[in-house]
Amino acid sequence: MTSTDTGELPPKERSLLRRAVAAAAIGNCTEWYDFGVYAYVATYVGAAFFPGDNAAVQTLSVFGVFAVSFLLRPFGSLFFGPLGDRIGRQRVLAVTILLMSGSTFVIGLLPGYSVIGIFAPVLFLLCRMLQGFSTGGEYGGAATYIAEFAPDKRRGFYGSWLEFGTLVGFGLGALVPTGLIISLSESDMHSWGWRVPFLIAGPLGGVGLYLRQKLEDTPAFNHLKQQNSLAKSPLKSMIVEHWRTLLVLMGIVVIINVGNYTLLTYMPTYLKQTLDITDTAALVPLVLVIIMMLALITFVGRLSDRVGRKPVFLSACVCFLVLSYPAFMLIAQGTWITTLLGLALMGICHVQLIGPLAATLPAMFPTKVRYAAFCIGYNVATSAIGGTTPLINDSVVTATGNAFFPAYYLMAAAALGIVPVLLMKETAGQPLVEDAPSSGAPTTKAV
């Protein structure tokens, strides 16, 4: 019986697999570190790069740039996705992490509006657009990379570590600004404190680049390359042969992204501006919920290996449908404990989506179009729904005064998400592709 059948690997291959998982996950960590920082220092970034004294308008401008940067993600996926299917996953992932971390680092160095005027928001927007473009090839490639190495029977468990990296990145992106906000004066935060978290992205990305450069490509890709079976036009093959599966994937990504960007990106601003909760009462509960999700996520991934991906996804959709309104009712009470309980309900819902995510979506496509199909489908849906979620929530809440709109938005996305989940094929425990060798472990380059 092979290691793929049993879900076990020899010690040497297991060690190499863990290194591959770490190399892939650190890119996701870097990406979501940037999102976390962006969410927690949005008001300071708005004051630095946009003119005027209206904090609400400045925050809307920051979230507007956040949404515009997401428009570049599909273009990045159209460039990096097919490239990853033609030249390999490892080489593309080395480029994406360099561009992601570099553009975030540069934001920390940019002079503000008071120094260079209109050039400040223009340069800020260009950095965010470069970050969005490179992100278009990052997550799909990292998930594909792990999926093509992991044993079939344990793909959910190993894939969950990619989203573990997401939560670690966002947790760091929350902890660093929270520590600065608590320890520095308001004037120091506005003058230089907000820059520190962005500058940390530089060395974080450097570590990721070092790890990725030491790894070879996946066994599945190398097998196709040796057989001279690489797709000459992955984009054309994806559209002609797999468009139905692509639509199902995009439908699933909608609820995942509405949950992601409501809980992890919009909530800090919602708590502080809409509910007028103090910094500590707003920031600390969310950090605690992230820690709770970190403790649960690998168990959810392992559960999806045992019971299947569809039951776990369906449970998440039902939970969001039922628990979103009670969660916001608790948060609206404005106390530390009710805020924590409300966010925890949302966290329990969301961890059921992201736990099986990296194991599920890559397995929907064959090896020769996997990178392109996953990247393009994921990022088109994310651009349309994920990047606009904070802007839509903030705009509607500001315009109408209805503090419960984010709950209604989550519930609507969950109701719609049930349909593609029911249509998707169950892939738990199944061989990833017919034309690939048994899941093995990565090889490393000589140092």
Coordinates of C-alpha atoms in Angstrom, one line a residue:
M1 CA 0.0 0.0 0.0
T2 CA 1.4 3.4 -1.0
S3 CA 1.9 6.4 1.4
T4 CA -1.0 8.1 -0.5
D5 CA -3.3 5.3 0.4
T6 CA -2.5 5.2 4.1
G7 CA -2.0 9.0 4.5
E8 CA 1.4 8.3 6.0
L9 CA 4.9 9.2 4.7
P10 CA 8.4 8.1 5.5
P11 CA 10.1 10.4 8.0
K12 CA 12.4 12.0 5.4
E13 CA 9.5 12.7 3.0
R14 CA 7.4 14.0 5.9
S15 CA 10.1 16.4 6.9
L16 CA 10.4 17.7 3.3
L17 CA 6.6 18.0 3.0
R18 CA 6.5 20.2 6.1
R19 CA 9.2 22.4 4.6
A20 CA 7.1 22.8 1.4
V21 CA 4.0 23.6 3.5
A22 CA 6.0 26.2 5.4
A23 CA 7.3 27.8 2.2
A24 CA 3.9 28.0 0.8
A25 CA 2.2 29.2 3.9
I26 CA 4.6 32.1 4.6
G27 CA 3.4 33.8 1.4
N28 CA -0.1 33.7 2.6
C29 CA 1.1 34.9 6.0
T30 CA 2.8 37.9 4.3
E31 CA -0.3 38.7 2.2
W32 CA -2.7 38.6 5.2
Y33 CA -0.2 40.5 7.4
D34 CA -0.6 43.3 4.9
F35 CA -4.4 43.1 5.1
G36 CA -4.3 43.0 8.9
V37 CA -2.1 46.1 9.1
Y38 CA -4.2 47.9 6.5
A39 CA -7.4 47.2 8.5
Y40 CA -5.9 48.3 11.9
V41 CA -4.2 51.5 10.7
A42 CA -6.8 52.5 8.1
T43 CA -7.6 55.8 9.9
Y44 CA -3.9 56.7 10.2
V45 CA -3.2 55.8 6.6
G46 CA -6.2 57.9 5.5
A47 CA -5.0 60.9 7.4
A48 CA -1.5 60.5 5.9
F49 CA -2.4 60.2 2.3
F50 CA -5.7 62.0 1.8
P51 CA -6.5 65.6 2.4
G52 CA -9.3 67.0 4.6
D53 CA -10.4 66.7 8.2
N54 CA -13.3 64.3 7.9
A55 CA -12.1 61.0 9.3
A56 CA -15.1 59.1 7.8
V57 CA -14.3 60.4 4.3
Q58 CA -10.6 59.6 4.7
T59 CA -11.5 56.0 5.8
L60 CA -13.8 55.6 2.8
S61 CA -10.9 56.7 0.6
V62 CA -8.6 54.1 2.1
F63 CA -11.2 51.4 1.6
G64 CA -11.7 52.7 -1.9
V65 CA -8.0 52.2 -2.7
F66 CA -8.3 48.8 -1.0
A67 CA -11.1 47.9 -3.5
V68 CA -9.3 49.4 -6.5
S69 CA -6.2 47.3 -5.8
F70 CA -8.5 44.2 -6.0
L71 CA -9.3 45.1 -9.5
L72 CA -5.7 44.2 -10.4
R73 CA -6.0 40.7 -8.9
P74 CA -7.7 39.2 -11.9
F75 CA -5.1 40.6 -14.2
G76 CA -2.4 39.2 -11.9
S77 CA -4.1 35.8 -12.0
L78 CA -4.4 35.9 -15.8
F79 CA -0.6 36.5 -15.9
F80 CA 0.7 34.3 -13.2
G81 CA -1.8 31.5 -13.3
P82 CA -1.1 30.3 -16.9
L83 CA 2.6 31.0 -16.3
G84 CA 2.6 28.7 -13.3
D85 CA 1.1 25.9 -15.5
R86 CA 3.7 26.4 -18.2
I87 CA 7.0 27.1 -16.3
G88 CA 6.2 25.7 -12.8
R89 CA 4.7 26.6 -9.5
Q90 CA 7.9 27.2 -7.5
R91 CA 9.4 29.8 -9.9
V92 CA 6.2 31.9 -10.0
L93 CA 5.7 31.8 -6.2
A94 CA 9.2 33.2 -5.7
V95 CA 8.3 36.2 -7.8
T96 CA 4.9 36.8 -6.2
I97 CA 6.2 36.9 -2.6
L98 CA 8.9 39.3 -3.7
L99 CA 6.4 41.7 -5.3
M100 CA 3.9 41.4 -2.5
S101 CA 6.3 42.1 0.4
G102 CA 8.2 44.7 -1.5
S103 CA 5.2 46.8 -2.3
T104 CA 4.0 46.7 1.3
F105 CA 7.4 47.7 2.5
V106 CA 7.5 50.7 0.2
I107 CA 4.2 52.0 1.6
G108 CA 6.0 52.4 4.9
L109 CA 8.5 54.7 3.2
L110 CA 6.2 56.9 1.2
P111 CA 5.9 60.6 2.2
G112 CA 2.5 61.8 3.1
Y113 CA 0.1 64.3 1.5
S114 CA 1.5 67.2 3.6
V115 CA 4.9 66.6 2.0
I116 CA 4.3 65.9 -1.7
G117 CA 0.7 66.7 -2.2
I118 CA -1.3 64.8 -4.8
F119 CA 1.6 62.5 -5.5
A120 CA 1.2 60.9 -2.1
P121 CA -2.2 59.2 -2.8
V122 CA -1.1 58.4 -6.4
L123 CA 2.1 56.6 -5.2
F124 CA 0.1 54.9 -2.5
L125 CA -2.4 53.7 -5.0
L126 CA 0.3 52.4 -7.3
C127 CA 1.9 50.4 -4.5
R128 CA -1.5 48.9 -3.6
M129 CA -2.1 48.0 -7.3
L130 CA 1.2 46.2 -7.5
Q131 CA 0.4 44.4 -4.3
G132 CA -3.0 43.4 -5.8
F133 CA -1.4 42.3 -9.1
S134 CA 1.1 40.0 -7.4
T135 CA -1.5 38.6 -5.0
G136 CA -3.4 37.4 -8.0
G137 CA -0.8 34.7 -8.5
E138 CA 0.0 34.0 -4.8
Y139 CA -2.9 32.2 -3.1
G140 CA -3.9 29.9 -5.9
G141 CA -0.2 28.9 -6.5
A142 CA 0.4 28.3 -2.8
A143 CA -2.7 26.1 -2.4
T144 CA -1.8 24.2 -5.6
Y145 CA 1.7 23.7 -4.3
I146 CA 0.6 22.1 -1.0
A147 CA -2.3 20.1 -2.6
E148 CA 0.1 18.5 -5.1
F149 CA 2.5 17.4 -2.4
A150 CA 0.0 16.3 0.3
P151 CA -1.1 12.6 0.7
D152 CA -4.6 12.2 -0.7
K153 CA -6.0 11.0 2.6
R154 CA -4.5 14.0 4.5
R155 CA -4.9 16.8 2.0
G156 CA -7.4 18.6 4.3
F157 CA -5.0 18.6 7.2
Y158 CA -2.0 19.8 5.3
G159 CA -4.0 22.3 3.3
S160 CA -5.3 23.8 6.5
W161 CA -1.8 25.0 7.4
L162 CA -2.0 27.4 4.5
E163 CA -4.9 29.1 6.1
F164 CA -3.1 28.8 9.4
G165 CA -0.6 31.1 7.7
T166 CA -3.4 33.4 6.8
L167 CA -4.5 33.7 10.4
V168 CA -1.0 34.0 11.7
G169 CA -0.3 36.8 9.2
F170 CA -3.5 38.6 10.1
G171 CA -2.8 38.1 13.8
L172 CA 0.6 39.6 13.4
G173 CA -0.9 42.4 11.4
A174 CA -3.3 43.0 14.2
L175 CA -0.9 42.6 17.2
V176 CA 1.8 44.9 15.8
P177 CA -0.5 47.9 15.2
T178 CA -2.4 47.2 18.5
G179 CA 0.8 47.3 20.5
L180 CA 1.8 50.5 18.8
I181 CA -1.6 52.1 19.3
I182 CA -1.6 51.2 23.0
S183 CA 2.0 52.3 23.6
L184 CA 2.4 55.4 21.4
S185 CA 0.6 58.7 21.6
E186 CA -2.0 59.6 19.0
S187 CA 0.4 62.2 17.5
D188 CA 3.3 59.7 17.3
M189 CA 1.0 57.2 15.5
H190 CA 0.0 59.8 13.0
S191 CA 3.5 61.0 12.4
W192 CA 5.5 57.7 12.2
G193 CA 4.0 54.9 14.2
W194 CA 1.7 53.7 11.4
R195 CA 4.7 53.1 9.1
V196 CA 6.4 50.5 11.3
P197 CA 4.0 47.6 10.6
F198 CA 4.4 48.1 6.8
L199 CA 8.2 48.1 7.1
I200 CA 8.1 44.7 8.9
A201 CA 6.8 43.2 5.6
G202 CA 10.2 43.5 4.1
P203 CA 12.1 41.0 6.3
L204 CA 9.0 38.8 6.5
G205 CA 8.9 38.5 2.7
G206 CA 12.7 37.9 2.6
V207 CA 12.3 34.8 4.8
G208 CA 9.6 33.5 2.5
L209 CA 11.7 34.1 -0.6
Y210 CA 14.6 32.2 0.9
L211 CA 12.4 29.2 1.7
R212 CA 10.8 29.1 -1.7
Q213 CA 14.0 29.3 -3.6
K214 CA 15.3 26.2 -1.8
L215 CA 12.4 24.0 -3.0
E216 CA 12.0 22.3 -6.4
D217 CA 8.7 22.1 -8.2
T218 CA 5.8 19.7 -7.4
P219 CA 5.9 16.0 -8.4
A220 CA 2.7 16.4 -10.4
F221 CA 4.0 19.3 -12.5
N222 CA 7.4 17.6 -13.0
H223 CA 5.6 14.4 -14.2
L224 CA 3.6 16.4 -16.8
K225 CA 6.8 18.1 -17.9
Q226 CA 8.7 14.8 -18.3
Q227 CA 5.8 13.4 -20.3
N228 CA 5.7 16.5 -22.5
S229 CA 2.1 16.9 -21.5
L230 CA 2.0 20.5 -20.3
A231 CA -0.8 22.6 -21.6
K232 CA 0.3 24.9 -24.4
S233 CA -2.6 27.2 -23.6
P234 CA -3.9 26.7 -20.0
L235 CA -6.3 29.6 -20.3
K236 CA -8.0 28.2 -23.4
S237 CA -8.2 24.7 -22.0
M238 CA -9.7 26.1 -18.8
I239 CA -12.4 28.1 -20.6
V240 CA -13.3 25.4 -23.1
E241 CA -13.2 22.3 -20.9
H242 CA -13.8 23.4 -17.3
W243 CA -16.0 26.5 -17.4
R244 CA -18.8 24.8 -15.4
T245 CA -16.4 23.8 -12.6
L246 CA -14.9 27.4 -12.7
L247 CA -18.4 28.9 -12.0
V248 CA -18.9 26.5 -9.1
L249 CA -15.6 27.5 -7.6
M250 CA -16.4 31.2 -8.0
G251 CA -19.7 30.7 -6.2
I252 CA -18.0 29.1 -3.3
V253 CA -15.4 31.8 -3.1
V254 CA -18.2 34.4 -2.7
I255 CA -19.2 33.3 0.8
I256 CA -15.6 32.7 1.8
N257 CA -14.6 36.2 0.8
V258 CA -17.6 38.0 2.4
G259 CA -16.7 36.2 5.6
N260 CA -13.0 36.9 5.3
Y261 CA -13.2 40.6 4.6
T262 CA -16.1 41.3 7.0
L263 CA -14.5 39.6 10.0
L264 CA -10.8 40.2 9.3
T265 CA -10.7 43.5 7.5
Y266 CA -13.8 45.5 8.1
M267 CA -14.6 44.7 11.8
P268 CA -11.8 46.9 13.4
T269 CA -13.1 50.0 11.6
Y270 CA -16.8 49.0 12.3
L271 CA -16.1 48.6 16.0
K272 CA -14.3 51.9 16.4
Q273 CA -16.2 54.2 14.0
T274 CA -19.7 52.7 13.9
L275 CA -20.1 51.5 17.5
D276 CA -17.6 54.0 19.0
I277 CA -15.8 51.3 20.9
T278 CA -12.4 52.2 22.3
D279 CA -9.2 50.9 20.6
T280 CA -8.5 48.3 23.3
A281 CA -12.1 47.0 23.5
A282 CA -12.2 46.8 19.7
L283 CA -8.8 45.3 18.9
V284 CA -8.1 42.8 21.7
P285 CA -11.3 40.7 21.2
L286 CA -10.6 40.2 17.5
V287 CA -7.0 39.1 18.3
L288 CA -8.4 36.6 20.8
V289 CA -10.8 35.2 18.2
I290 CA -8.0 34.8 15.7
I291 CA -6.1 32.8 18.4
M292 CA -9.3 30.6 18.8
M293 CA -9.4 30.0 15.1
L294 CA -5.8 29.1 15.0
A295 CA -6.5 26.5 17.6
L296 CA -9.4 25.0 15.6
I297 CA -8.3 25.2 12.0
T298 CA -6.1 22.1 11.6
F299 CA -8.8 20.1 13.4
V300 CA -11.4 21.3 10.8
G301 CA -9.0 20.4 8.0
R302 CA -8.6 16.9 9.5
L303 CA -12.3 16.6 10.0
S304 CA -12.8 17.3 6.2
D305 CA -10.5 14.4 5.5
R306 CA -12.8 12.1 7.5
V307 CA -16.3 13.3 6.7
G308 CA -15.8 15.1 3.4
R309 CA -15.4 18.7 2.2
K310 CA -19.1 19.3 1.3
P311 CA -20.5 18.6 4.8
V312 CA -18.1 21.0 6.4
F313 CA -18.8 23.8 3.8
L314 CA -22.5 23.3 4.2
S315 CA -22.2 23.5 8.0
A316 CA -20.4 26.8 7.6
C317 CA -23.0 28.3 5.3
V318 CA -25.9 27.3 7.6
C319 CA -24.0 28.7 10.6
F320 CA -23.5 32.0 8.9
L321 CA -27.1 32.1 7.9
V322 CA -28.3 31.4 11.4
L323 CA -25.7 33.1 13.6
S324 CA -24.7 36.3 11.8
Y325 CA -27.6 38.4 13.2
P326 CA -27.2 37.1 16.8
A327 CA -23.4 37.8 16.5
F328 CA -24.0 41.5 15.5
M329 CA -26.6 41.8 18.3
L330 CA -24.0 40.8 20.8
I331 CA -21.4 43.1 19.3
A332 CA -23.9 46.0 19.3
Q333 CA -24.1 45.9 23.1
G334 CA -20.7 47.5 23.1
T335 CA -19.1 45.7 26.1
W336 CA -15.8 43.8 25.9
I337 CA -17.3 40.4 26.7
T338 CA -20.3 40.7 24.3
T339 CA -18.0 42.0 21.5
L340 CA -15.8 38.9 22.1
L341 CA -18.8 36.5 22.1
G342 CA -20.2 38.0 18.9
L343 CA -16.8 37.9 17.1
A344 CA -16.3 34.3 18.3
L345 CA -19.6 33.2 16.7
M346 CA -18.4 34.7 13.4
G347 CA -15.0 33.0 13.9
I348 CA -16.6 29.6 14.4
C349 CA -18.6 30.0 11.2
H350 CA -15.6 31.2 9.2
V351 CA -13.1 28.6 10.3
Q352 CA -15.3 25.9 8.8
L353 CA -14.9 27.6 5.4
I354 CA -11.2 28.2 5.5
G355 CA -10.1 24.9 7.1
P356 CA -10.9 22.7 4.0
L357 CA -10.4 25.6 1.5
A358 CA -6.9 24.9 0.3
A359 CA -7.6 21.1 -0.1
T360 CA -10.9 21.6 -1.9
L361 CA -10.5 24.2 -4.6
P362 CA -7.3 22.9 -6.3
A363 CA -8.7 19.4 -6.4
M364 CA -11.5 20.6 -8.7
F365 CA -9.2 20.9 -11.7
P366 CA -6.6 18.6 -13.5
T367 CA -2.9 19.3 -13.1
K368 CA -2.3 21.0 -16.4
V369 CA -4.8 23.8 -15.8
R370 CA -4.9 23.8 -12.0
Y371 CA -2.8 26.9 -11.3
A372 CA -4.6 29.0 -13.9
A373 CA -8.1 27.8 -13.1
F374 CA -7.8 28.2 -9.4
C375 CA -6.0 31.6 -9.6
I376 CA -8.4 33.1 -12.2
G377 CA -11.6 31.8 -10.7
Y378 CA -10.6 32.6 -7.1
N379 CA -9.4 36.1 -7.9
V380 CA -12.2 37.2 -10.2
A381 CA -14.7 36.3 -7.5
T382 CA -12.5 37.9 -4.8
S383 CA -12.1 41.1 -6.9
A384 CA -15.8 41.4 -7.4
I385 CA -16.9 40.5 -3.9
G386 CA -14.0 40.3 -1.4
G387 CA -12.3 43.6 -2.1
T388 CA -15.6 45.5 -2.2
T389 CA -17.0 44.0 1.0
P390 CA -15.4 46.6 3.4
L391 CA -16.4 49.5 1.1
I392 CA -20.0 48.3 0.7
N393 CA -20.4 47.7 4.4
D394 CA -18.9 51.0 5.4
S395 CA -20.8 52.9 2.7
V396 CA -24.2 51.4 3.5
V397 CA -23.8 51.7 7.3
T398 CA -22.6 55.3 6.9
A399 CA -25.4 56.3 4.5
T400 CA -28.3 54.5 6.3
G401 CA -27.1 54.3 9.9
N402 CA -28.1 50.6 9.9
A403 CA -25.4 48.9 12.0
F404 CA -26.8 45.5 11.2
F405 CA -26.3 45.6 7.4
P406 CA -23.0 43.6 7.6
A407 CA -25.0 40.7 9.2
Y408 CA -27.6 40.8 6.4
Y409 CA -24.8 40.8 3.8
L410 CA -23.2 37.8 5.4
M411 CA -26.6 36.0 5.5
A412 CA -27.3 36.7 1.9
A413 CA -23.8 35.4 0.8
A414 CA -24.3 32.3 2.9
A415 CA -27.7 31.5 1.4
L416 CA -26.2 31.9 -2.1
G417 CA -23.2 29.9 -1.2
I418 CA -25.2 26.8 -0.4
V419 CA -26.0 26.3 -4.1
P420 CA -22.4 25.9 -5.5
V421 CA -21.5 23.8 -2.4
L422 CA -24.2 21.4 -3.3
L423 CA -23.1 21.3 -7.0
M424 CA -19.4 20.7 -6.2
K425 CA -18.0 17.2 -6.5
E426 CA -16.6 15.6 -3.3
T427 CA -12.8 15.2 -3.6
A428 CA -11.9 14.2 0.0
G429 CA -9.6 11.2 -0.1
Q430 CA -9.6 11.0 -3.9
P431 CA -6.5 11.0 -6.1
L432 CA -5.7 14.5 -7.2
V433 CA -5.3 13.7 -10.9
E434 CA -5.1 10.6 -13.0
D435 CA -1.9 11.8 -14.8
A436 CA 0.1 12.6 -11.8
P437 CA 2.3 10.3 -9.7
S438 CA 1.4 9.3 -6.2
S439 CA 1.7 12.3 -3.8
G440 CA 5.2 12.5 -2.6
A441 CA 7.3 15.1 -0.9
P442 CA 9.3 18.0 -2.3
T443 CA 12.9 18.0 -3.1
T444 CA 15.2 20.8 -2.0
K445 CA 18.0 22.5 -3.9
A446 CA 21.5 22.3 -2.7
V447 CA 22.3 25.1 -0.4

